[in-house]
PDB file of C-alpha atoms in Angstrom:
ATOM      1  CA  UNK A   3     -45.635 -33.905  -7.540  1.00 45.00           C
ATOM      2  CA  UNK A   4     -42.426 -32.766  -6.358  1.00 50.00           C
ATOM      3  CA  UNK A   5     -42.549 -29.495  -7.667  1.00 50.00           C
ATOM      4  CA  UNK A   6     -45.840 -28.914  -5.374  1.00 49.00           C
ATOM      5  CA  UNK A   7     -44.793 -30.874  -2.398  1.00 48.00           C
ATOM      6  CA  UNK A   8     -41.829 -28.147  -2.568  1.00 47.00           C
ATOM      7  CA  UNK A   9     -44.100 -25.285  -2.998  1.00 48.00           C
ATOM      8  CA  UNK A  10     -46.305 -26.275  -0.252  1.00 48.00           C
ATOM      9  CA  UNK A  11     -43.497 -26.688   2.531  1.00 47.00           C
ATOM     10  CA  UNK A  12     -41.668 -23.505   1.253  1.00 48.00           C
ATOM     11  CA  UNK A  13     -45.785 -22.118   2.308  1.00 57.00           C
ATOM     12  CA  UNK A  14     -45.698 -24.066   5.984  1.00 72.00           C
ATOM     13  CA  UNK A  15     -42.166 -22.400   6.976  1.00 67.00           C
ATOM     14  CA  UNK A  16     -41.966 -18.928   8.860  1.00 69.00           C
ATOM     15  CA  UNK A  17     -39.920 -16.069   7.315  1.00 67.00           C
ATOM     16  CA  UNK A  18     -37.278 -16.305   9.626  1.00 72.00           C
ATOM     17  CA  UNK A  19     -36.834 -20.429   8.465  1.00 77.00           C
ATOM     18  CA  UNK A  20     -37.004 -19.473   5.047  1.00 78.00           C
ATOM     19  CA  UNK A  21     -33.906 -17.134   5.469  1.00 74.00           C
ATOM     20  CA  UNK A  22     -32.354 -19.663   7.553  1.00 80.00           C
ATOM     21  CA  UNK A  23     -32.570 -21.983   4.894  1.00 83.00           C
ATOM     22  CA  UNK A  24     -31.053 -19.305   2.237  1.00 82.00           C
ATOM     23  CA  UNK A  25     -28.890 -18.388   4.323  1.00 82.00           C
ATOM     24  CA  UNK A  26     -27.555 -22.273   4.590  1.00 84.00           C
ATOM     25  CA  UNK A  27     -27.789 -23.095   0.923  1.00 85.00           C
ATOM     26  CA  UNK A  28     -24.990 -19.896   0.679  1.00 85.00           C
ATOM     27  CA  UNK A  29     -21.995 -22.295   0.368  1.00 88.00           C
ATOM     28  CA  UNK A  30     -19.672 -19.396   0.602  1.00 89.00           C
ATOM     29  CA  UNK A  31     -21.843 -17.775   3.633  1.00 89.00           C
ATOM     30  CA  UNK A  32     -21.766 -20.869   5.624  1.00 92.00           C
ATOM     31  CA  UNK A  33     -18.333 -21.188   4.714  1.00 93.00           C
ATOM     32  CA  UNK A  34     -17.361 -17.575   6.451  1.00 91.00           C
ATOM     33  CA  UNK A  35     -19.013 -18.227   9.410  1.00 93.00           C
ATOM     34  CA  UNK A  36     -16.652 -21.424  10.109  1.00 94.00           C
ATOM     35  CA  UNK A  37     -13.670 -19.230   9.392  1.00 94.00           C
ATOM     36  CA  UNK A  38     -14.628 -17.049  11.857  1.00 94.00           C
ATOM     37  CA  UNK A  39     -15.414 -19.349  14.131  1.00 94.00           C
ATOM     38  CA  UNK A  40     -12.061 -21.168  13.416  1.00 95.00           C
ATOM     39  CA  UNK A  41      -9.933 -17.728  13.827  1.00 94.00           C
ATOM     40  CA  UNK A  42     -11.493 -16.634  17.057  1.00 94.00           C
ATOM     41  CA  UNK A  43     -10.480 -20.159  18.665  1.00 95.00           C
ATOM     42  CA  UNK A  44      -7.214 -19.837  17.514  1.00 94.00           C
ATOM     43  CA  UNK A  45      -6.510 -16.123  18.308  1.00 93.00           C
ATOM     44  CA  UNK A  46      -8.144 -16.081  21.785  1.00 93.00           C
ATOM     45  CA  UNK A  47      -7.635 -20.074  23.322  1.00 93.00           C
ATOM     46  CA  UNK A  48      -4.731 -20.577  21.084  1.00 91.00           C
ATOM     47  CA  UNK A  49      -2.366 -18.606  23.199  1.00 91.00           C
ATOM     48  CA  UNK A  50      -3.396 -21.264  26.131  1.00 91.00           C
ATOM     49  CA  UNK A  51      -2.593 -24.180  24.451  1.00 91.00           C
ATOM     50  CA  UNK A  52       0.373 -22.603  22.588  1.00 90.00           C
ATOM     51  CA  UNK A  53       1.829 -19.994  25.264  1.00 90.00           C
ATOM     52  CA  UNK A  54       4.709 -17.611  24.047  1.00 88.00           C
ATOM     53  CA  UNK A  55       6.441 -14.509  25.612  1.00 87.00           C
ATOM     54  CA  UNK A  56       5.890 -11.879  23.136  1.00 87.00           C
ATOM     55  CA  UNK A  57       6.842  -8.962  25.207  1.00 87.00           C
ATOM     56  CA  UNK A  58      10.474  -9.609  25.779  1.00 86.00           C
ATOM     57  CA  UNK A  59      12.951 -10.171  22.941  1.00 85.00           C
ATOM     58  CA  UNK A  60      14.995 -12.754  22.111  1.00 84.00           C
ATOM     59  CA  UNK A  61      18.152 -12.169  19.820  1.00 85.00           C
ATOM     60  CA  UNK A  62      19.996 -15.444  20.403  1.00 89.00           C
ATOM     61  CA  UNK A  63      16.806 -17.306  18.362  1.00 86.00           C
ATOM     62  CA  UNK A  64      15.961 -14.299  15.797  1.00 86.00           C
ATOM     63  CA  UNK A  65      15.124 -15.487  12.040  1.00 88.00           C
ATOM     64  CA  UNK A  66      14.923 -19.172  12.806  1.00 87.00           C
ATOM     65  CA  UNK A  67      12.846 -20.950   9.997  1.00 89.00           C
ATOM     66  CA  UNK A  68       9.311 -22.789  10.298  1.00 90.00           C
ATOM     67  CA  UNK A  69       9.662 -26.560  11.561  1.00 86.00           C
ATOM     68  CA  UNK A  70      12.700 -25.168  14.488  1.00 86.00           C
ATOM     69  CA  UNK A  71      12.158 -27.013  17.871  1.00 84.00           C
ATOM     70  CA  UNK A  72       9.961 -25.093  19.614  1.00 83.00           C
ATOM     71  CA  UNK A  73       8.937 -22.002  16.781  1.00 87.00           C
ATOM     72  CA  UNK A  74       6.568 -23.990  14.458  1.00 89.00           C
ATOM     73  CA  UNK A  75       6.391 -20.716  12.307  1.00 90.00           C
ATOM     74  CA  UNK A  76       9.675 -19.822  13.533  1.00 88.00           C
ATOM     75  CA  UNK A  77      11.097 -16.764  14.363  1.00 89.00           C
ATOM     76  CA  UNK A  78      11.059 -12.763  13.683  1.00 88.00           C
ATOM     77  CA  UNK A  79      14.151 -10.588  13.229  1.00 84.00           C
ATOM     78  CA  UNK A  80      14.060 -10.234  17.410  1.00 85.00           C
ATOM     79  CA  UNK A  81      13.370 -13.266  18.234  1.00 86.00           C
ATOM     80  CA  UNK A  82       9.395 -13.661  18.678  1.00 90.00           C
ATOM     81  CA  UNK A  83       7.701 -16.429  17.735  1.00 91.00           C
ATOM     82  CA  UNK A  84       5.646 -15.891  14.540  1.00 91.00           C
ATOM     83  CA  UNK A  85       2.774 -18.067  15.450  1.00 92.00           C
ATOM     84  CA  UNK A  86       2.236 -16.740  18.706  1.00 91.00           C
ATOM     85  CA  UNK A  87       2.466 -13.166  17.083  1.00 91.00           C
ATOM     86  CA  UNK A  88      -0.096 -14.234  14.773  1.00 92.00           C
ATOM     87  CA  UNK A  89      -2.405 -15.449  17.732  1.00 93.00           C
ATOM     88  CA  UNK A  90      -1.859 -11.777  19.525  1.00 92.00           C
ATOM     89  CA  UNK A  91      -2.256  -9.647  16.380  1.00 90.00           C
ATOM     90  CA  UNK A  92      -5.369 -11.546  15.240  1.00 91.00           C
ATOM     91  CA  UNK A  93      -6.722 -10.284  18.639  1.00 92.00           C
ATOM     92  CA  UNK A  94      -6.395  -7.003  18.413  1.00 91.00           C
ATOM     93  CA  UNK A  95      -6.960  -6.931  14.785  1.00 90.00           C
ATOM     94  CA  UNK A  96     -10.174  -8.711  15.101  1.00 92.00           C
ATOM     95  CA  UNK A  97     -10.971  -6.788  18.580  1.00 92.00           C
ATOM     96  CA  UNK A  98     -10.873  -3.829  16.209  1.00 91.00           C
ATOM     97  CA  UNK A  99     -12.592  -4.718  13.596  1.00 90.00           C
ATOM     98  CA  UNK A 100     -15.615  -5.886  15.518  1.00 92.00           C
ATOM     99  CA  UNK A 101     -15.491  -2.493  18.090  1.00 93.00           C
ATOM    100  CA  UNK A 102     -15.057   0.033  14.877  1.00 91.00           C
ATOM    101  CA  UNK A 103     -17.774  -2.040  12.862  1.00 90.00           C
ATOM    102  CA  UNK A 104     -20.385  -1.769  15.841  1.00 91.00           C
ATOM    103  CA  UNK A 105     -19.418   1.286  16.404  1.00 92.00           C
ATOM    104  CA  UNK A 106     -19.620   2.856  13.109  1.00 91.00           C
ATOM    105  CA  UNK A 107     -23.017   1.299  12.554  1.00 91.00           C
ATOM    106  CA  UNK A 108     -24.256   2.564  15.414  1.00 91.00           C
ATOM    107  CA  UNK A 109     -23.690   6.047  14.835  1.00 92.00           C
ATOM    108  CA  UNK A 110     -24.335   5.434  11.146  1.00 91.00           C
ATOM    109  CA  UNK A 111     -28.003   4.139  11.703  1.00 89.00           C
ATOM    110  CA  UNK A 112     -28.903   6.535  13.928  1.00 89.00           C
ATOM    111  CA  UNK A 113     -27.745   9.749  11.796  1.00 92.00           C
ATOM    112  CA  UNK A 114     -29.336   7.927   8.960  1.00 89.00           C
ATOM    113  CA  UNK A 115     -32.259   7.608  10.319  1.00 87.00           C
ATOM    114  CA  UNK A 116     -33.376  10.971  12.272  1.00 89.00           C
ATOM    115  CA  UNK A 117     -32.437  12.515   8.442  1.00 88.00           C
ATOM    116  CA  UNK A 118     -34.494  10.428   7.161  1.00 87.00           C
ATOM    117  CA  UNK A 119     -37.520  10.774   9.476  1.00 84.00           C
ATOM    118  CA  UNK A 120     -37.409  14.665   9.972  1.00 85.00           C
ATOM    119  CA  UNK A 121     -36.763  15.391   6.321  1.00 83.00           C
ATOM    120  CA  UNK A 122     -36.580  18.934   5.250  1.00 85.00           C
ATOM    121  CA  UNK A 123     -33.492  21.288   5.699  1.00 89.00           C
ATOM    122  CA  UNK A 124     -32.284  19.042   8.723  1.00 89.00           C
ATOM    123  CA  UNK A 125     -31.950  15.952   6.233  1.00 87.00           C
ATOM    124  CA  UNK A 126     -30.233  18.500   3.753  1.00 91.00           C
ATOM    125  CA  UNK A 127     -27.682  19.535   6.236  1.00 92.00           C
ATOM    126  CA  UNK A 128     -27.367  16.349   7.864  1.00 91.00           C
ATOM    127  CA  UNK A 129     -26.267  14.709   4.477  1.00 90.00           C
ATOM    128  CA  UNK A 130     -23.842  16.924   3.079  1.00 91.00           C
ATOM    129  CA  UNK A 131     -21.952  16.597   6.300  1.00 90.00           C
ATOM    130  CA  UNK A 132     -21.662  13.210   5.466  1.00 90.00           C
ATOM    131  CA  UNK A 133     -21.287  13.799   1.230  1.00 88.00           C
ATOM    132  CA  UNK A 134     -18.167  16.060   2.835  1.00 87.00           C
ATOM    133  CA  UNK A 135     -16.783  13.008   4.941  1.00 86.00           C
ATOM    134  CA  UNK A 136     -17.348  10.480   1.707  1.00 84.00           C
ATOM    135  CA  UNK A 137     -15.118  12.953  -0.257  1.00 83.00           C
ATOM    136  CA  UNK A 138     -12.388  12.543   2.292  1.00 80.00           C
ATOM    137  CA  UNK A 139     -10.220   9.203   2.129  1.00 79.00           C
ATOM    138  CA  UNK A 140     -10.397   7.534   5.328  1.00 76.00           C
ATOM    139  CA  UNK A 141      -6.727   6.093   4.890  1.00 75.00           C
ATOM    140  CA  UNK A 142      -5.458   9.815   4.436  1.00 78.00           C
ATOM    141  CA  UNK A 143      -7.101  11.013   7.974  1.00 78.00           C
ATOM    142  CA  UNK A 144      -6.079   7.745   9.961  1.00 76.00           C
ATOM    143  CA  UNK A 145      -2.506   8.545   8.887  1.00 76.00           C
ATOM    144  CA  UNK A 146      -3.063  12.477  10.033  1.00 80.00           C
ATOM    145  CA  UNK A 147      -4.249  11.401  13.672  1.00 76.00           C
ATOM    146  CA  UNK A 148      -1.950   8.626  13.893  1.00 72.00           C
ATOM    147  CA  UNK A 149       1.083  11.151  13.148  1.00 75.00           C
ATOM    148  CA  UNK A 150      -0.788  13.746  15.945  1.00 80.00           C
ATOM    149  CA  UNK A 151      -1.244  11.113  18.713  1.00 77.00           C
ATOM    150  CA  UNK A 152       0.312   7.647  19.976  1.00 77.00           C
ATOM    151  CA  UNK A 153      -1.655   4.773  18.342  1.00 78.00           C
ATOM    152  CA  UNK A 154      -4.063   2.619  20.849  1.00 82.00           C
ATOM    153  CA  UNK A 155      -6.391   0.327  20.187  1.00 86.00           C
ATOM    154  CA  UNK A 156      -8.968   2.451  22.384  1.00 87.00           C
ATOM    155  CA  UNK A 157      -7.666   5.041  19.808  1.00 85.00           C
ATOM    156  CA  UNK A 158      -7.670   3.477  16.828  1.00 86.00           C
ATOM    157  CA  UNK A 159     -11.658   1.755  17.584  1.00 89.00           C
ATOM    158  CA  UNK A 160     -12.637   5.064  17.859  1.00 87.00           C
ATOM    159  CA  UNK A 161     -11.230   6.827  14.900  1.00 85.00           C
ATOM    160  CA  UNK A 162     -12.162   4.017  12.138  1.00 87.00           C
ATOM    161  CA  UNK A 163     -15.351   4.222  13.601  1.00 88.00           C
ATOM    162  CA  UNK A 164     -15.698   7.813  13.282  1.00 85.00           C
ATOM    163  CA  UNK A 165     -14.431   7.779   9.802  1.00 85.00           C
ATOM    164  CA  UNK A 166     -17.035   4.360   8.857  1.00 87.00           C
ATOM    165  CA  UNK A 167     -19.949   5.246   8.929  1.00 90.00           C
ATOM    166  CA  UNK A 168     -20.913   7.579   6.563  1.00 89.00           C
ATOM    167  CA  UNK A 169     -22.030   4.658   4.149  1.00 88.00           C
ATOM    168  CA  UNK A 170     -24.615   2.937   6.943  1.00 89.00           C
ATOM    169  CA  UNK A 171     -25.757   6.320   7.363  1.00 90.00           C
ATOM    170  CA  UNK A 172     -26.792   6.984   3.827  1.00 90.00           C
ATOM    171  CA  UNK A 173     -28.458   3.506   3.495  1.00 89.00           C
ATOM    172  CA  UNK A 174     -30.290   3.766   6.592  1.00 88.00           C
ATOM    173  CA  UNK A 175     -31.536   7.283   5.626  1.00 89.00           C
ATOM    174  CA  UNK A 176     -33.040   5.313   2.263  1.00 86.00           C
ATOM    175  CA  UNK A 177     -34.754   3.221   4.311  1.00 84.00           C
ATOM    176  CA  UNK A 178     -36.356   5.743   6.931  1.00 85.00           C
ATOM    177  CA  UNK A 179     -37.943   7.820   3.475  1.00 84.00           C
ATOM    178  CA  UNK A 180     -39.431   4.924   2.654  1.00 81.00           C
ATOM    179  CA  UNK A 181     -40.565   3.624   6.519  1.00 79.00           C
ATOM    180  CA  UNK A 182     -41.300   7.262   7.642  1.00 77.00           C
ATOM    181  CA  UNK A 183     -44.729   7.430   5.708  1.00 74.00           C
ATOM    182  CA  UNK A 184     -46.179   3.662   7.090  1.00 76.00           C
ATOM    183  CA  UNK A 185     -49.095   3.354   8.673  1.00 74.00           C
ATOM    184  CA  UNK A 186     -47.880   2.365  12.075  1.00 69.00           C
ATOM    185  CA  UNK A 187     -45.553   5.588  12.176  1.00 72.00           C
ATOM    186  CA  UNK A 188     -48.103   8.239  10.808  1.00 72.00           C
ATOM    187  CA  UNK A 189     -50.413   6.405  13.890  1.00 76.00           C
ATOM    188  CA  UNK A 190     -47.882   6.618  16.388  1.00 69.00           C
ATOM    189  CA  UNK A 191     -47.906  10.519  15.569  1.00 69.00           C
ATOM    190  CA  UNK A 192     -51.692  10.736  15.905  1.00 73.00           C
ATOM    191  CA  UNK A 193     -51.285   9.593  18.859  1.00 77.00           C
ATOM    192  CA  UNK A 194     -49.280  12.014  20.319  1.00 71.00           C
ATOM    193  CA  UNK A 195     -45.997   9.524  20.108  1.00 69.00           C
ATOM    194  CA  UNK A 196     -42.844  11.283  19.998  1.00 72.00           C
ATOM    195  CA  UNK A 197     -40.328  11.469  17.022  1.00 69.00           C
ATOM    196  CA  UNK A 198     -37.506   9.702  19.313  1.00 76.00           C
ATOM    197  CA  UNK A 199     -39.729   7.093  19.786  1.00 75.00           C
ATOM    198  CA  UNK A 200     -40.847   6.688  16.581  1.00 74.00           C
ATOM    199  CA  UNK A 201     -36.966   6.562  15.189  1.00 75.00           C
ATOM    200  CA  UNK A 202     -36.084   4.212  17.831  1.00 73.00           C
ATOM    201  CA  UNK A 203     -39.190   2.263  18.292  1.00 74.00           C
ATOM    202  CA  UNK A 204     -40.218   1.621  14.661  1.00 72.00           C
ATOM    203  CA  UNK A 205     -37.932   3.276  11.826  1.00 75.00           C
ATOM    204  CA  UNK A 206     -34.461   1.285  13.521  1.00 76.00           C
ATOM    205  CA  UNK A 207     -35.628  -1.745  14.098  1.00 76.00           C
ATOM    206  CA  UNK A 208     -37.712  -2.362  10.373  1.00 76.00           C
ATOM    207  CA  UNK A 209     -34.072  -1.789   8.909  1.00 79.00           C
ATOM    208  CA  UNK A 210     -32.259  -4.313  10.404  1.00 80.00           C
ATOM    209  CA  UNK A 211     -31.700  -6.327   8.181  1.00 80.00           C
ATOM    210  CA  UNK A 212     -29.947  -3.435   6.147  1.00 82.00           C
ATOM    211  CA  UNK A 213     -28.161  -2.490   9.374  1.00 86.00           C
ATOM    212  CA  UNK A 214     -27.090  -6.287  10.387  1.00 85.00           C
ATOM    213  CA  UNK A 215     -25.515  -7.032   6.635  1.00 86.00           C
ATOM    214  CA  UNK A 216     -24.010  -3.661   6.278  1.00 87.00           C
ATOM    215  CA  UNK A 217     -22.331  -4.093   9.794  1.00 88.00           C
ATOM    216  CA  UNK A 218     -20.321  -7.139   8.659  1.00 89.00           C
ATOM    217  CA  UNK A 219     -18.926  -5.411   5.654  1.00 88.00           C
ATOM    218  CA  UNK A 220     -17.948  -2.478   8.133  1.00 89.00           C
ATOM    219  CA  UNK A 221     -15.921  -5.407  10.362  1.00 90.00           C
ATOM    220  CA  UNK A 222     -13.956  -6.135   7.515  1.00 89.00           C
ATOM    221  CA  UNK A 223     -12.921  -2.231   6.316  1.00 88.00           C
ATOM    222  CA  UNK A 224     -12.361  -1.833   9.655  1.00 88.00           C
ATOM    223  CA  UNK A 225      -9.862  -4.961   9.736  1.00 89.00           C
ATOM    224  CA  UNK A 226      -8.648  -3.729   6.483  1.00 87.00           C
ATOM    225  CA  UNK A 227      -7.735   0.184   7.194  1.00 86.00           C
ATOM    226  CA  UNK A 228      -5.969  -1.376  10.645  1.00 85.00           C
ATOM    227  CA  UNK A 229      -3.785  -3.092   7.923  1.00 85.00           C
ATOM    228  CA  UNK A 230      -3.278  -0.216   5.826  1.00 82.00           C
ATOM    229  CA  UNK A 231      -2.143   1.854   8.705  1.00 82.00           C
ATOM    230  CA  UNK A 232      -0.001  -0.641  10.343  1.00 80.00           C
ATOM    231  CA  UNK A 233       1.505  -1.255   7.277  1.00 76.00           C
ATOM    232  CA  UNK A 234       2.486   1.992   6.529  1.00 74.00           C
ATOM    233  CA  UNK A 235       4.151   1.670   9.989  1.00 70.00           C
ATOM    234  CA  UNK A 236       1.615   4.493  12.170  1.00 73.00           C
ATOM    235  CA  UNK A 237      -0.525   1.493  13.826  1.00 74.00           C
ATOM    236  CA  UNK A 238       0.566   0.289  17.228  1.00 78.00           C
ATOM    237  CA  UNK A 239       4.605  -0.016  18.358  1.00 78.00           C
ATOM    238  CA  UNK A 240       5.736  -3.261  19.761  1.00 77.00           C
ATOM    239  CA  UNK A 241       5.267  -4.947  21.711  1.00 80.00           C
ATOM    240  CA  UNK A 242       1.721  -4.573  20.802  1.00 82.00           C
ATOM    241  CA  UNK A 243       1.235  -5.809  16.969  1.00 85.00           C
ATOM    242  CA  UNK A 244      -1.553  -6.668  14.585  1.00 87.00           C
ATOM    243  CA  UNK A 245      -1.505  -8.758  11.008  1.00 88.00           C
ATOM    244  CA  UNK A 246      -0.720  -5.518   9.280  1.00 85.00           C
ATOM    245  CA  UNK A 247       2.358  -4.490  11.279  1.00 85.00           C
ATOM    246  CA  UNK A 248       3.288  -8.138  11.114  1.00 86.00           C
ATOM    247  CA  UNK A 249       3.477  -7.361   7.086  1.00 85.00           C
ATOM    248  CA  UNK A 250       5.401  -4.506   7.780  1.00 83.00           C
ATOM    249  CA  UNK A 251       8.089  -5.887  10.404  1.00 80.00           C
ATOM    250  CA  UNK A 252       8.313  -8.814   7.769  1.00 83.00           C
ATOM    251  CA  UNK A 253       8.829  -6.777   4.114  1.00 82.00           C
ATOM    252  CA  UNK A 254      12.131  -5.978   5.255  1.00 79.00           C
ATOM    253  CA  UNK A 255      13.082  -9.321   4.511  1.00 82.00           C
ATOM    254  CA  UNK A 256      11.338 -10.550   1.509  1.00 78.00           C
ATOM    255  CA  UNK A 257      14.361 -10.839  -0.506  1.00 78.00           C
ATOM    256  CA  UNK A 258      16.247 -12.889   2.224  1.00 78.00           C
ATOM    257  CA  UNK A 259      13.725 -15.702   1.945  1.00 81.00           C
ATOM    258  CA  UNK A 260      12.000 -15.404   5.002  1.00 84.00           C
ATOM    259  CA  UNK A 261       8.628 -15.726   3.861  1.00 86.00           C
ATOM    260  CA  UNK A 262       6.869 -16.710   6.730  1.00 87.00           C
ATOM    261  CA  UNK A 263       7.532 -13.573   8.141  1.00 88.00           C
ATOM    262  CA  UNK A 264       4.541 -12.460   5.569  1.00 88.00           C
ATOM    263  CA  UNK A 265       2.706 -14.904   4.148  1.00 90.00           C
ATOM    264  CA  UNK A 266       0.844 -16.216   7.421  1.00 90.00           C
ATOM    265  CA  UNK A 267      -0.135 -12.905   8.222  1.00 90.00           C
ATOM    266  CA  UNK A 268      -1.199 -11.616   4.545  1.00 89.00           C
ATOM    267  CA  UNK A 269      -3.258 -14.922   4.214  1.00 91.00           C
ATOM    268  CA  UNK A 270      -5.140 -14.415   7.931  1.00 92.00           C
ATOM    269  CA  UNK A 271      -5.901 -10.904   6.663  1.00 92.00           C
ATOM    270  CA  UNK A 272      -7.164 -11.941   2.845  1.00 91.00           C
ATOM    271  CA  UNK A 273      -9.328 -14.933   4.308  1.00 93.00           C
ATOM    272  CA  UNK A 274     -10.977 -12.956   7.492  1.00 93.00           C
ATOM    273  CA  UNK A 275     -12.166  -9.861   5.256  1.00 92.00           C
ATOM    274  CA  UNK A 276     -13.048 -12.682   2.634  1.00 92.00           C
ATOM    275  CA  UNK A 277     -15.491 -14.498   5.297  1.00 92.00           C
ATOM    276  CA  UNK A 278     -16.803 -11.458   6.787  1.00 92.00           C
ATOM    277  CA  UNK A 279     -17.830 -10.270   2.947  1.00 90.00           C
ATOM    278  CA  UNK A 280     -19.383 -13.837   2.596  1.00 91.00           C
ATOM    279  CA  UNK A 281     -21.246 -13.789   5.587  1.00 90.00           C
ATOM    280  CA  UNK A 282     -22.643 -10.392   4.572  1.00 88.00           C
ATOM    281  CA  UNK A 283     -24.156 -12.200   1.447  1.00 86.00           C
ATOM    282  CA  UNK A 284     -25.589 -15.012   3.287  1.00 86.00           C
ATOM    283  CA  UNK A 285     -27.260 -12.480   5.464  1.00 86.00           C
ATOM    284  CA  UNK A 286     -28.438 -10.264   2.270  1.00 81.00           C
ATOM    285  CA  UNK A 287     -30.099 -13.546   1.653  1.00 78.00           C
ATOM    286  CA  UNK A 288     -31.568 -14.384   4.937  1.00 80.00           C
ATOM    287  CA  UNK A 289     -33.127 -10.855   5.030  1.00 75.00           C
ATOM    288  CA  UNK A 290     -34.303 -10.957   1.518  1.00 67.00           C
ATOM    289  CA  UNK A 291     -38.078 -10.415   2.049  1.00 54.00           C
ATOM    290  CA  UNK A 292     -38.826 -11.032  -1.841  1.00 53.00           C
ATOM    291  CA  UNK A 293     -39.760 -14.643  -1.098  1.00 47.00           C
ATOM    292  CA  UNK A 294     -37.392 -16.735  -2.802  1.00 48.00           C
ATOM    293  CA  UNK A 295     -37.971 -20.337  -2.373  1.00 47.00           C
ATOM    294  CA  UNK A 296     -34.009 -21.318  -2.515  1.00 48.00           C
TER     295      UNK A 296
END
């Protein structure tokens, strides 16, 4: 009785409330999109509720511990408040991410997908250019263009995102084989359609759902390499910081006991690339058109 009551709603709901309701039962999923719900209140309104100067220095209030009047993190080795610091690196951190992510999926589903659709040499040539930027670290050429010119975050949204999206680009191509040969493209051609509007008009948009999960695990690389860099101290020079330079400013002093010159920043990294990834399942799931009753 249950058993068919259960089969016969799962029948009554659309698609799109059937993924909703995946998407939902995904502890984890529902979980990240809190978190980043949570981390984009505190790093963008928290600064008005919790105002600090963190362009001038202070040296008479430099290493003061968490719990000092005033410095609930306490203070860096000039004087900045580490809370507040956290609020301004989150921005750009998270400003990043989401710019280099977009970004990289954009270009990534559109080279994906006009190799895909034309086929032939073009595909050929189209994919060993990006086999050849696959074989190339992304880390190593950050560090090479961060040595060549100043860090910015214009700069740096625009290089991750030239150097991410190689792997949206390869599963988009996949999926434009497979959509390339449907019945609604091969009629669009008979009827004199062009090939831009058959990429744009039918091929992008039936692999969304491969675009729209991909695109949240390209947030959190993106989030990730920003760390790399800053850590490895070419990212952006104060007074402009992120979470990974925050790791860098605060190594120095590991051994003095001043952990919360790292810890707050390592954990806001760990559990924002954590919550992106989970939201990336939950939307695997919502997209899943294999017709899972969960």
């Amino acid at each position: 009785m249950t058993a068919t009551t259960t089969t016969t709603t799962s029948r009554i709901l659309s698609p799109r409330q059937r993924g909703l309701r995946r998407f939902l039962h995904n502890r984890l999923a529902v979980f990240g999109i809190v978190t980043i719900a949570l981390f984009l209140v505190f790093c963008f309104l928290g600064p008005l509720m919790y105002p600090t100067d963190q362009i001038h220095t202070d040296l008479k209030n430099t290493m003061l511990p968490p719990g000092t009047a005033g410095h609930l993190l306490g203070t860096d080795d000039v004087g900045y408040d580490v809370l507040g610091r956290l609020m301004t690196g989150g921005q750009i951190s998270i400003l990043i991410g989401l710019a280099a992510g977009v970004l990289a999926t954009v270009i990534g589903t559109l080279w994906g997908a006009i190799a895909g659709y034309v086929g032939g040499a073009v595909d050929a040539v189209m994919m060993r250019v990006v086999d050849a930027g696959i074989a190339i670290p992304a880390t190593f050429l950050l560090l090479i263009l961060s040595a060549i010119m100043r860090p910015s975050v214009p700069l740096m949204i625009v290089v991750i995102g030239l150097v991410s999206w190689l792997v949206p680009a390869r599963l988009v191509r996949a999926e434009s084989i497979s959509l390339k040969s449907r019945e609604y493209v091969l009629a669009l051609r008979a009827m004199g359609g062009t090939h831009s509007r058959a990429v744009l008009r039918h091929i992008v948009p039936n692999t969304v759902g491969t675009i729209v999960v991909n695109a949240t695990f390209q947030v959190a690389d993106a989030i990730l390499l920003v760390a790399y860099i800053s850590f490895l101290g070419m990212g952006l020079q104060k007074p402009a910081t992120d979470w990974g330079a925050m790791l860098t400013s605060g190594i120095t002093y590991t051994y003095a006991g001043a952990w919360w010159l790292i810890f707050p920043a390592g954990f806001c990294i760990v559990l924002t690339v954590c919550a992106f990834n989970s939201i990336g399942d939950g939307l695997r799931d919502f997209f899943d058109v294999k017709g899972r009753n969960a």
